[in-house]
CSV table of C-alpha atoms in Angstrom, one decimal:
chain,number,residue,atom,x,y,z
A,170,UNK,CA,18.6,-18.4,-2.3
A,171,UNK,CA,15.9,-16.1,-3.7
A,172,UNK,CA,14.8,-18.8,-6.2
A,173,UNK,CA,14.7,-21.5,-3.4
A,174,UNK,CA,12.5,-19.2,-0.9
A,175,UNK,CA,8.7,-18.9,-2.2
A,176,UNK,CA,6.8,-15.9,-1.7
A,177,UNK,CA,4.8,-15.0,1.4
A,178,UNK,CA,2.1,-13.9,-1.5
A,179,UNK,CA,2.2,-18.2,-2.9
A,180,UNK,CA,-0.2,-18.8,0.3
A,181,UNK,CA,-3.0,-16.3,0.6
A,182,UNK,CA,-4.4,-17.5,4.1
A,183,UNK,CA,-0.3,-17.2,5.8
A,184,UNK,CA,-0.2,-13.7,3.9
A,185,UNK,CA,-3.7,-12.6,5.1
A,186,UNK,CA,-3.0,-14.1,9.0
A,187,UNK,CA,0.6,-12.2,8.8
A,188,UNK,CA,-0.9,-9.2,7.2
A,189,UNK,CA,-3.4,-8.8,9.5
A,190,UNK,CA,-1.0,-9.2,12.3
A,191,UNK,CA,1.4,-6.5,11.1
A,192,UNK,CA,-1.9,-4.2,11.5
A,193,UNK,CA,-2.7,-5.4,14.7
A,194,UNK,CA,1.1,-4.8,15.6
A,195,UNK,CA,1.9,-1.1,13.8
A,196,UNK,CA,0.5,2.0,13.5
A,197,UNK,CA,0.2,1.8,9.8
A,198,UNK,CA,-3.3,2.5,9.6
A,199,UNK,CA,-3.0,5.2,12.0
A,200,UNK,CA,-0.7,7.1,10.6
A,201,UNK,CA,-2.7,7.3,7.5
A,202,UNK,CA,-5.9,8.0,9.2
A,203,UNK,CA,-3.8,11.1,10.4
A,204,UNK,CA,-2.6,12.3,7.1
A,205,UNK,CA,-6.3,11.7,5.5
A,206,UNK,CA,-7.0,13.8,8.2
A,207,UNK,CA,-5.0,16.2,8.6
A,208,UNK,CA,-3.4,16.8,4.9
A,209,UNK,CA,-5.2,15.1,2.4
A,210,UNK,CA,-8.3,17.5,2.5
A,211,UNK,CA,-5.7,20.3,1.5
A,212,UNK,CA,-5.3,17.9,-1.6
A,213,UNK,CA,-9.1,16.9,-2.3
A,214,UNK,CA,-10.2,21.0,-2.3
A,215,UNK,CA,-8.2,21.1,-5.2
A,216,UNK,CA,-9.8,18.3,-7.2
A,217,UNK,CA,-13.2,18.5,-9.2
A,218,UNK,CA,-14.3,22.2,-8.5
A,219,UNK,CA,-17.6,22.7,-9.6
A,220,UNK,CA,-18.4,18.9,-10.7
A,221,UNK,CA,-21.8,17.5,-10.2
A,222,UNK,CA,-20.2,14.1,-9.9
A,223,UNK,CA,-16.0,13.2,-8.9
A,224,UNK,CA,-14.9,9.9,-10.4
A,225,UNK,CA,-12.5,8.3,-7.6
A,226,UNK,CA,-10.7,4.9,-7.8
A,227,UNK,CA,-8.6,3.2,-5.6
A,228,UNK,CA,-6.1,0.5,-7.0
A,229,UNK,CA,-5.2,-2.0,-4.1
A,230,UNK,CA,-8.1,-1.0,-1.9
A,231,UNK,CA,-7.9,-3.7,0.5
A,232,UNK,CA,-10.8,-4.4,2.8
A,233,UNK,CA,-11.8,-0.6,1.9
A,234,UNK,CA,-11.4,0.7,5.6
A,235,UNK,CA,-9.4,3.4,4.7
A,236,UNK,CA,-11.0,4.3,1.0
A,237,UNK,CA,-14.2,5.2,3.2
A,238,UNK,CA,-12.1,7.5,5.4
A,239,UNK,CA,-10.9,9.1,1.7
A,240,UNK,CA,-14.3,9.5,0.6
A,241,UNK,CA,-15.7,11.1,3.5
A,242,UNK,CA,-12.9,14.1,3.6
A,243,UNK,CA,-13.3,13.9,-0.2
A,244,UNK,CA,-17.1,14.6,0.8
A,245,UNK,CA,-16.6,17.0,3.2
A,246,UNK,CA,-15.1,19.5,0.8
A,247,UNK,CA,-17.5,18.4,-2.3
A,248,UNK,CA,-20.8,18.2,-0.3
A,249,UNK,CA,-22.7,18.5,-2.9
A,250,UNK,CA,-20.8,16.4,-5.4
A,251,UNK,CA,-22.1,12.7,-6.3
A,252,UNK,CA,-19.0,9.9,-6.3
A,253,UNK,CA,-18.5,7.2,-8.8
A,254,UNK,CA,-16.0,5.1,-6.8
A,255,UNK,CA,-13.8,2.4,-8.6
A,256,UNK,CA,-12.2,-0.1,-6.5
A,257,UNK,CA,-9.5,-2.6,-8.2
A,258,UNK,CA,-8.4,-5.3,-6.0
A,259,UNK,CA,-7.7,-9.0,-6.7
A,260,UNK,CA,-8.9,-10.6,-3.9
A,261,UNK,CA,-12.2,-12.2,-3.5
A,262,UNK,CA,-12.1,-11.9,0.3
A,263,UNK,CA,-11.2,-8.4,0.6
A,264,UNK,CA,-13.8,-7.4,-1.8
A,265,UNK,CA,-16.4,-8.9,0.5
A,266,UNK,CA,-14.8,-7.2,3.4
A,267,UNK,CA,-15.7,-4.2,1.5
A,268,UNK,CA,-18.8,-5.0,0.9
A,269,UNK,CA,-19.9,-5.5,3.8
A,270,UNK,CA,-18.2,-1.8,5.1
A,271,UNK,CA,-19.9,-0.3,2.7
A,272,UNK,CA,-23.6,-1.9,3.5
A,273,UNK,CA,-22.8,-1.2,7.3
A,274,UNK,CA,-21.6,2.4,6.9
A,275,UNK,CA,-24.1,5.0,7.0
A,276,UNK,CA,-24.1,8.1,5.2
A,277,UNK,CA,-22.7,6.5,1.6
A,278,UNK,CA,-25.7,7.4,-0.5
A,279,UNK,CA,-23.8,9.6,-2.9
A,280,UNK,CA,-21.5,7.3,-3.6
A,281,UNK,CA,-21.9,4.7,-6.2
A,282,UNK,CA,-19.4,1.9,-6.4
A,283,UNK,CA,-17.7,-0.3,-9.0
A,284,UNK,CA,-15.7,-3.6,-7.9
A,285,UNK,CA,-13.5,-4.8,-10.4
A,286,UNK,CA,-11.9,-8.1,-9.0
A,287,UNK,CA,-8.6,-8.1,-10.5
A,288,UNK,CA,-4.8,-6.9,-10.4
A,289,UNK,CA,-3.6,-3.1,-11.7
A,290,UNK,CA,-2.1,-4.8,-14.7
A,291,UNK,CA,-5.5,-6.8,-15.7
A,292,UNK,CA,-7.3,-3.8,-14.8
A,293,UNK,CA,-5.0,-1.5,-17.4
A,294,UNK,CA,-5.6,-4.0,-20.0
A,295,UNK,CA,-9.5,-4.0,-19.8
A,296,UNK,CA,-9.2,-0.6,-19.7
A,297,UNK,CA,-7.2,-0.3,-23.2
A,298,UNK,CA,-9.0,-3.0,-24.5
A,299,UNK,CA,-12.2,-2.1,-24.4
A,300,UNK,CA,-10.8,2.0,-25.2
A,301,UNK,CA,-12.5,3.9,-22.4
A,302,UNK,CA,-11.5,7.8,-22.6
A,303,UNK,CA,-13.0,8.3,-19.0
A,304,UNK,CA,-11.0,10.7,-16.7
A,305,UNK,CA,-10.5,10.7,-12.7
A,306,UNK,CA,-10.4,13.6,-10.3
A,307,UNK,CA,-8.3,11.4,-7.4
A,308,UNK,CA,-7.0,7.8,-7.7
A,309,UNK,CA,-5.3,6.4,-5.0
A,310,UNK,CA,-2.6,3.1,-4.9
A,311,UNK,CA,-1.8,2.6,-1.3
A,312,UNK,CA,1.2,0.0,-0.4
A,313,UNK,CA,0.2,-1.9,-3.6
A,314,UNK,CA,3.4,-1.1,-5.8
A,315,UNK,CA,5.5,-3.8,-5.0
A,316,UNK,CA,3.1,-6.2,-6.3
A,317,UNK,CA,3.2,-4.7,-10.5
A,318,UNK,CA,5.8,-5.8,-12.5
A,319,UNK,CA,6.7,-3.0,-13.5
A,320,UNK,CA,5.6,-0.1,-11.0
A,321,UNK,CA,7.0,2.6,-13.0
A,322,UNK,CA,4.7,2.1,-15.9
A,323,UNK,CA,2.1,1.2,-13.9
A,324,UNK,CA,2.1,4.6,-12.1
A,325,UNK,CA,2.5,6.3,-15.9
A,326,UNK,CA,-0.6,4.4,-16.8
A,327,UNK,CA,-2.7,5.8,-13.9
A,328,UNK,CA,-1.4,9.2,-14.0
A,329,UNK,CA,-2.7,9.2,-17.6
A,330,UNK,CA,-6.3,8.6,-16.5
A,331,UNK,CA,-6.4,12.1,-14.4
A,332,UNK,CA,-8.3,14.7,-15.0
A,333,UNK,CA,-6.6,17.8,-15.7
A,334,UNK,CA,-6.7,18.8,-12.4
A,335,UNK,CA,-7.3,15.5,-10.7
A,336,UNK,CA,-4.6,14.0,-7.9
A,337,UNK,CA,-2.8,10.6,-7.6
A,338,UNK,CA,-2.1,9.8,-4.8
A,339,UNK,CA,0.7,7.0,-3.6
A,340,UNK,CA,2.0,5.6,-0.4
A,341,UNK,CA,5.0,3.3,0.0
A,342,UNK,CA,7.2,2.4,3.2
A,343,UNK,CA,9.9,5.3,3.2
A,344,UNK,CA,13.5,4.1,2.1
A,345,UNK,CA,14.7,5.6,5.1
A,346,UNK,CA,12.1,3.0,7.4
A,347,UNK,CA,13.4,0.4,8.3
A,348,UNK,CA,12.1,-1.8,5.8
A,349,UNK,CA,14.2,0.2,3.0
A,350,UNK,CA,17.4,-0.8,5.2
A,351,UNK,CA,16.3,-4.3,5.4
A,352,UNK,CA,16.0,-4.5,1.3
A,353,UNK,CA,19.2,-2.7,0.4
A,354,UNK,CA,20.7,-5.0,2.2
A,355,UNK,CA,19.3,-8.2,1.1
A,356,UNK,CA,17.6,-7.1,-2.1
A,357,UNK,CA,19.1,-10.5,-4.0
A,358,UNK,CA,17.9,-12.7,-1.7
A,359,UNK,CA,14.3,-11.4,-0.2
A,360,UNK,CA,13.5,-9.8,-3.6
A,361,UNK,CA,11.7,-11.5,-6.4
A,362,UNK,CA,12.4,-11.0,-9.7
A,363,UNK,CA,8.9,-11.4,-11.1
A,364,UNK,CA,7.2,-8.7,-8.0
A,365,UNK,CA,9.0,-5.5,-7.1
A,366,UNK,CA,8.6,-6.4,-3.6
A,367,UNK,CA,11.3,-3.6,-2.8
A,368,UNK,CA,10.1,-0.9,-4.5
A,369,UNK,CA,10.8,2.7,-2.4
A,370,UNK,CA,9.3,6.0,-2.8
A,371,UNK,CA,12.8,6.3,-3.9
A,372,UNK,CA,12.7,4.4,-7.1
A,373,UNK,CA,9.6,5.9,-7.8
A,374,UNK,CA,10.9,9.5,-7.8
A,375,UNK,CA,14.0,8.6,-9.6
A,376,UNK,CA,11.7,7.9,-12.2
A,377,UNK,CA,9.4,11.1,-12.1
A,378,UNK,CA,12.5,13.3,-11.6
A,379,UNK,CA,14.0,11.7,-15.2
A,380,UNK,CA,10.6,12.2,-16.9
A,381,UNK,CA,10.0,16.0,-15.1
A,382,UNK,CA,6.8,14.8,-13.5
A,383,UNK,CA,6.3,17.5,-10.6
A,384,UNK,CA,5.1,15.5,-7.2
A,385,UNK,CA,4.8,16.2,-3.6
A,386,UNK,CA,6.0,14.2,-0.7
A,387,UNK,CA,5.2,14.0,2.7
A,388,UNK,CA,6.5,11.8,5.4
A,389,UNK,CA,4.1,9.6,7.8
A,390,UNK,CA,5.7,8.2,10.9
A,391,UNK,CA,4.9,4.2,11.7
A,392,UNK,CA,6.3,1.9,14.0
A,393,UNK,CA,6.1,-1.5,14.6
A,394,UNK,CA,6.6,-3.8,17.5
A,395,UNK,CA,8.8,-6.8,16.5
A,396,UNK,CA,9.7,-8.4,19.8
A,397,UNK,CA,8.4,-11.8,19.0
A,398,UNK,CA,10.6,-12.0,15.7
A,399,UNK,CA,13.4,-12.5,18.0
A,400,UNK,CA,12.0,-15.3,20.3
A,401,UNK,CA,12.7,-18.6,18.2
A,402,UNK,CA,9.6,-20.7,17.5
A,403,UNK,CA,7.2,-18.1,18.7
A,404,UNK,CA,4.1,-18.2,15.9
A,405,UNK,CA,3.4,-14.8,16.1
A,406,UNK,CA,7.1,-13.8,15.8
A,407,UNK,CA,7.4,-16.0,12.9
A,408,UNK,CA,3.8,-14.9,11.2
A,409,UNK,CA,6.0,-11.3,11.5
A,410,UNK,CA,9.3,-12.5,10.1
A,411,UNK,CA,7.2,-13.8,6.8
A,412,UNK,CA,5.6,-10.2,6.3
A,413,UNK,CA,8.7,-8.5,6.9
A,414,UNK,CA,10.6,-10.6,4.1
A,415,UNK,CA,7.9,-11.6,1.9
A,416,UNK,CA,9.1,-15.1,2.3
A,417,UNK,CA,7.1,-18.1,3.2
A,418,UNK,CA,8.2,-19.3,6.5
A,419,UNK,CA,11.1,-17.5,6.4
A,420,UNK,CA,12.7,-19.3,9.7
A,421,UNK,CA,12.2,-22.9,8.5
A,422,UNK,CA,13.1,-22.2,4.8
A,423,UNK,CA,16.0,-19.5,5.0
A,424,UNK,CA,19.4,-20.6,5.5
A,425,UNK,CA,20.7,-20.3,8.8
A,426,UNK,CA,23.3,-17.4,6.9
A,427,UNK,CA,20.5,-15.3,5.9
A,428,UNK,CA,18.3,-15.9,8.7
A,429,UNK,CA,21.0,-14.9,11.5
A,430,UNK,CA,22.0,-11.6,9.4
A,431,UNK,CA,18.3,-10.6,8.9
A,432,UNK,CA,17.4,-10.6,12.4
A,433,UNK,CA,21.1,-9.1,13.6
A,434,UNK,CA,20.1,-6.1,11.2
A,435,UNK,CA,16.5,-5.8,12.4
A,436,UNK,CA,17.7,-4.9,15.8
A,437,UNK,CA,20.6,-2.3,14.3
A,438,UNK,CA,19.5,1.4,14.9
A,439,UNK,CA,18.7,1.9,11.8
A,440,UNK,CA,16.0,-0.7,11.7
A,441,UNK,CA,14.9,-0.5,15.2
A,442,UNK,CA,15.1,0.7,18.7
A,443,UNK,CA,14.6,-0.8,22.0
A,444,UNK,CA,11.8,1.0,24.4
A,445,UNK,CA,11.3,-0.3,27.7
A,446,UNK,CA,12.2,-4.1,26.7
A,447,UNK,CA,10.5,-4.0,23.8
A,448,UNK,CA,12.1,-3.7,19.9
A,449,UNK,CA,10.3,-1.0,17.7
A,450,UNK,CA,10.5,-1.4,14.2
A,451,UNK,CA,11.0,2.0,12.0
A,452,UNK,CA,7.8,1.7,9.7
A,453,UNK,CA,7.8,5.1,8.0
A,454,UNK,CA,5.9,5.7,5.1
A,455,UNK,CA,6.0,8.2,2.1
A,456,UNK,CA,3.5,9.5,0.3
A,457,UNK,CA,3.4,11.0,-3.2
A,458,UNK,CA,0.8,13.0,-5.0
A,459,UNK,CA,0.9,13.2,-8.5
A,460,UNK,CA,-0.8,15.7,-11.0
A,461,UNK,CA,-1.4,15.0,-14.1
């Protein structure tokens, strides 16, 4: 059944309505505005002490909304430090999206920045290709990881471009969220091959702990509202269903098997719970942060 189903990520605009959606439906970007907050300027004192000028990049950046609320705590405890400011990300759109933050957000005249349209793996070749021995005080890859190959190496690569006292800095959904429920139970069949869509905070340390990389963790809590997924034919409901899977229109293309035991588990306990009528997904996230 996996190699039947496509990939939410096969059609851009469906991924980008559904994506946006999930935003508009959790507390995602809440809950790291609240850690960026709150615990990351514990994290950023520690980087780049006594630096003129902090080399930052973030892989994945998105639409940059929450790289600009990085670089102001990152700014608020280097004042007088200038930023060079790496973005990697993919997609066209997005990089406009950021683009047009940056030109509509006051107060960014320290910061220089660098967009570099393309995926981590392109990005890591350019980089060895054309031998570049630059270092970086803070990188961050936020929910980007199950989109490598290989996130594992991809993680080794970017830790390697630290500066000896610089920070990476990663956030996944938390294997105990309901999301990591969801995929250790249908890991075969929602889970391409070719993308580690499924890829935990989990795996990730595994890996650390076998190579004696030290890291510290921290827990954000995220819910979602998923109501709709269980109202057949509603569009939003659906839109939701696709981002939760990864699979393009999950309800028309998965069988009737799958599709019945997906949405039996998404209302379990420990996927879910029901307030006041309405059924709250578990969208916990995990962060890492990585020395070099």
């Amino acid at each position: 059944m996996a190699d039947q189903n496509r990939s939410l990520v096969d059609d851009y605009s469906r991924y980008l309505k559904a994506f946006e959606l999930f935003l508009e439906r959790s507390s995602e970007h809440q809950c790291m505005r609240d850690f960026i907050h709150n615990t990351l300027p514990n994290i950023l004192c520690t980087v780049g002490a006594g630096k003129s000028t902090l080399n930052v990049m973030g892989v994945g950046s998105g639409g940059g909304d929450i790289d600009l609320e990085i670089l102001t705590q990152l700014h608020t405890k280097h004042p007088e430090a200038r930023v060079e400011n790496d973005v990697v990300e993919p997609s066209g759109d997005m990089l406009y999206k950021y683009k047009v933050l940056v030109a509509k957000t006051a107060g960014l005249d320290h910061i220089t920045f660098r967009f570099n349209k393309m995926t981590a793996s392109e990005f890591e070749s350019d980089w060895k290709q054309r031998n570049i021995d630059r270092k970086f005080d803070f990188i961050h890859m936020i929910q980007m990881l199950y989109y490598v190959k290989d996130p594992e190496a991809t993680v080794s690569f970017f830790r390697s471009l630290l500066h000896k006292d610089g920070k990476l800095l990663i956030i996944l959904v938390s294997g105990q969220s309901g999301w990591g429920r969801l995929w250790r139970t249908y890991r075969a069949q929602l889970c391409k091959s070719d993308i580690s869509q499924c890829v935990t905070p989990g795996d990730i340390k595994n890996f650390l702990d076998a190579e004696g990389i030290p890291y510290q963790s921290h827990t954000l809590q995220s819910q979602m509202d998923i109501t709709e997924c269980f109202t057949a034919g509603d569009e939003k409901g659906e839109l939701l269903l696709d981002f939760l899977t990864e699979v393009l229109e999950f309800s028309k293309n998965a069988s009737p098997e799958l599709k019945a035991g997906v949405l039996e588990l998404l209302k379990q306990p420990e996927c879910s719970r029901e307030v006041d009528g309405r059924i709250i997904f578990n969208n916990n996230l995990e962060t890492l942060v990585l020395t070099p």
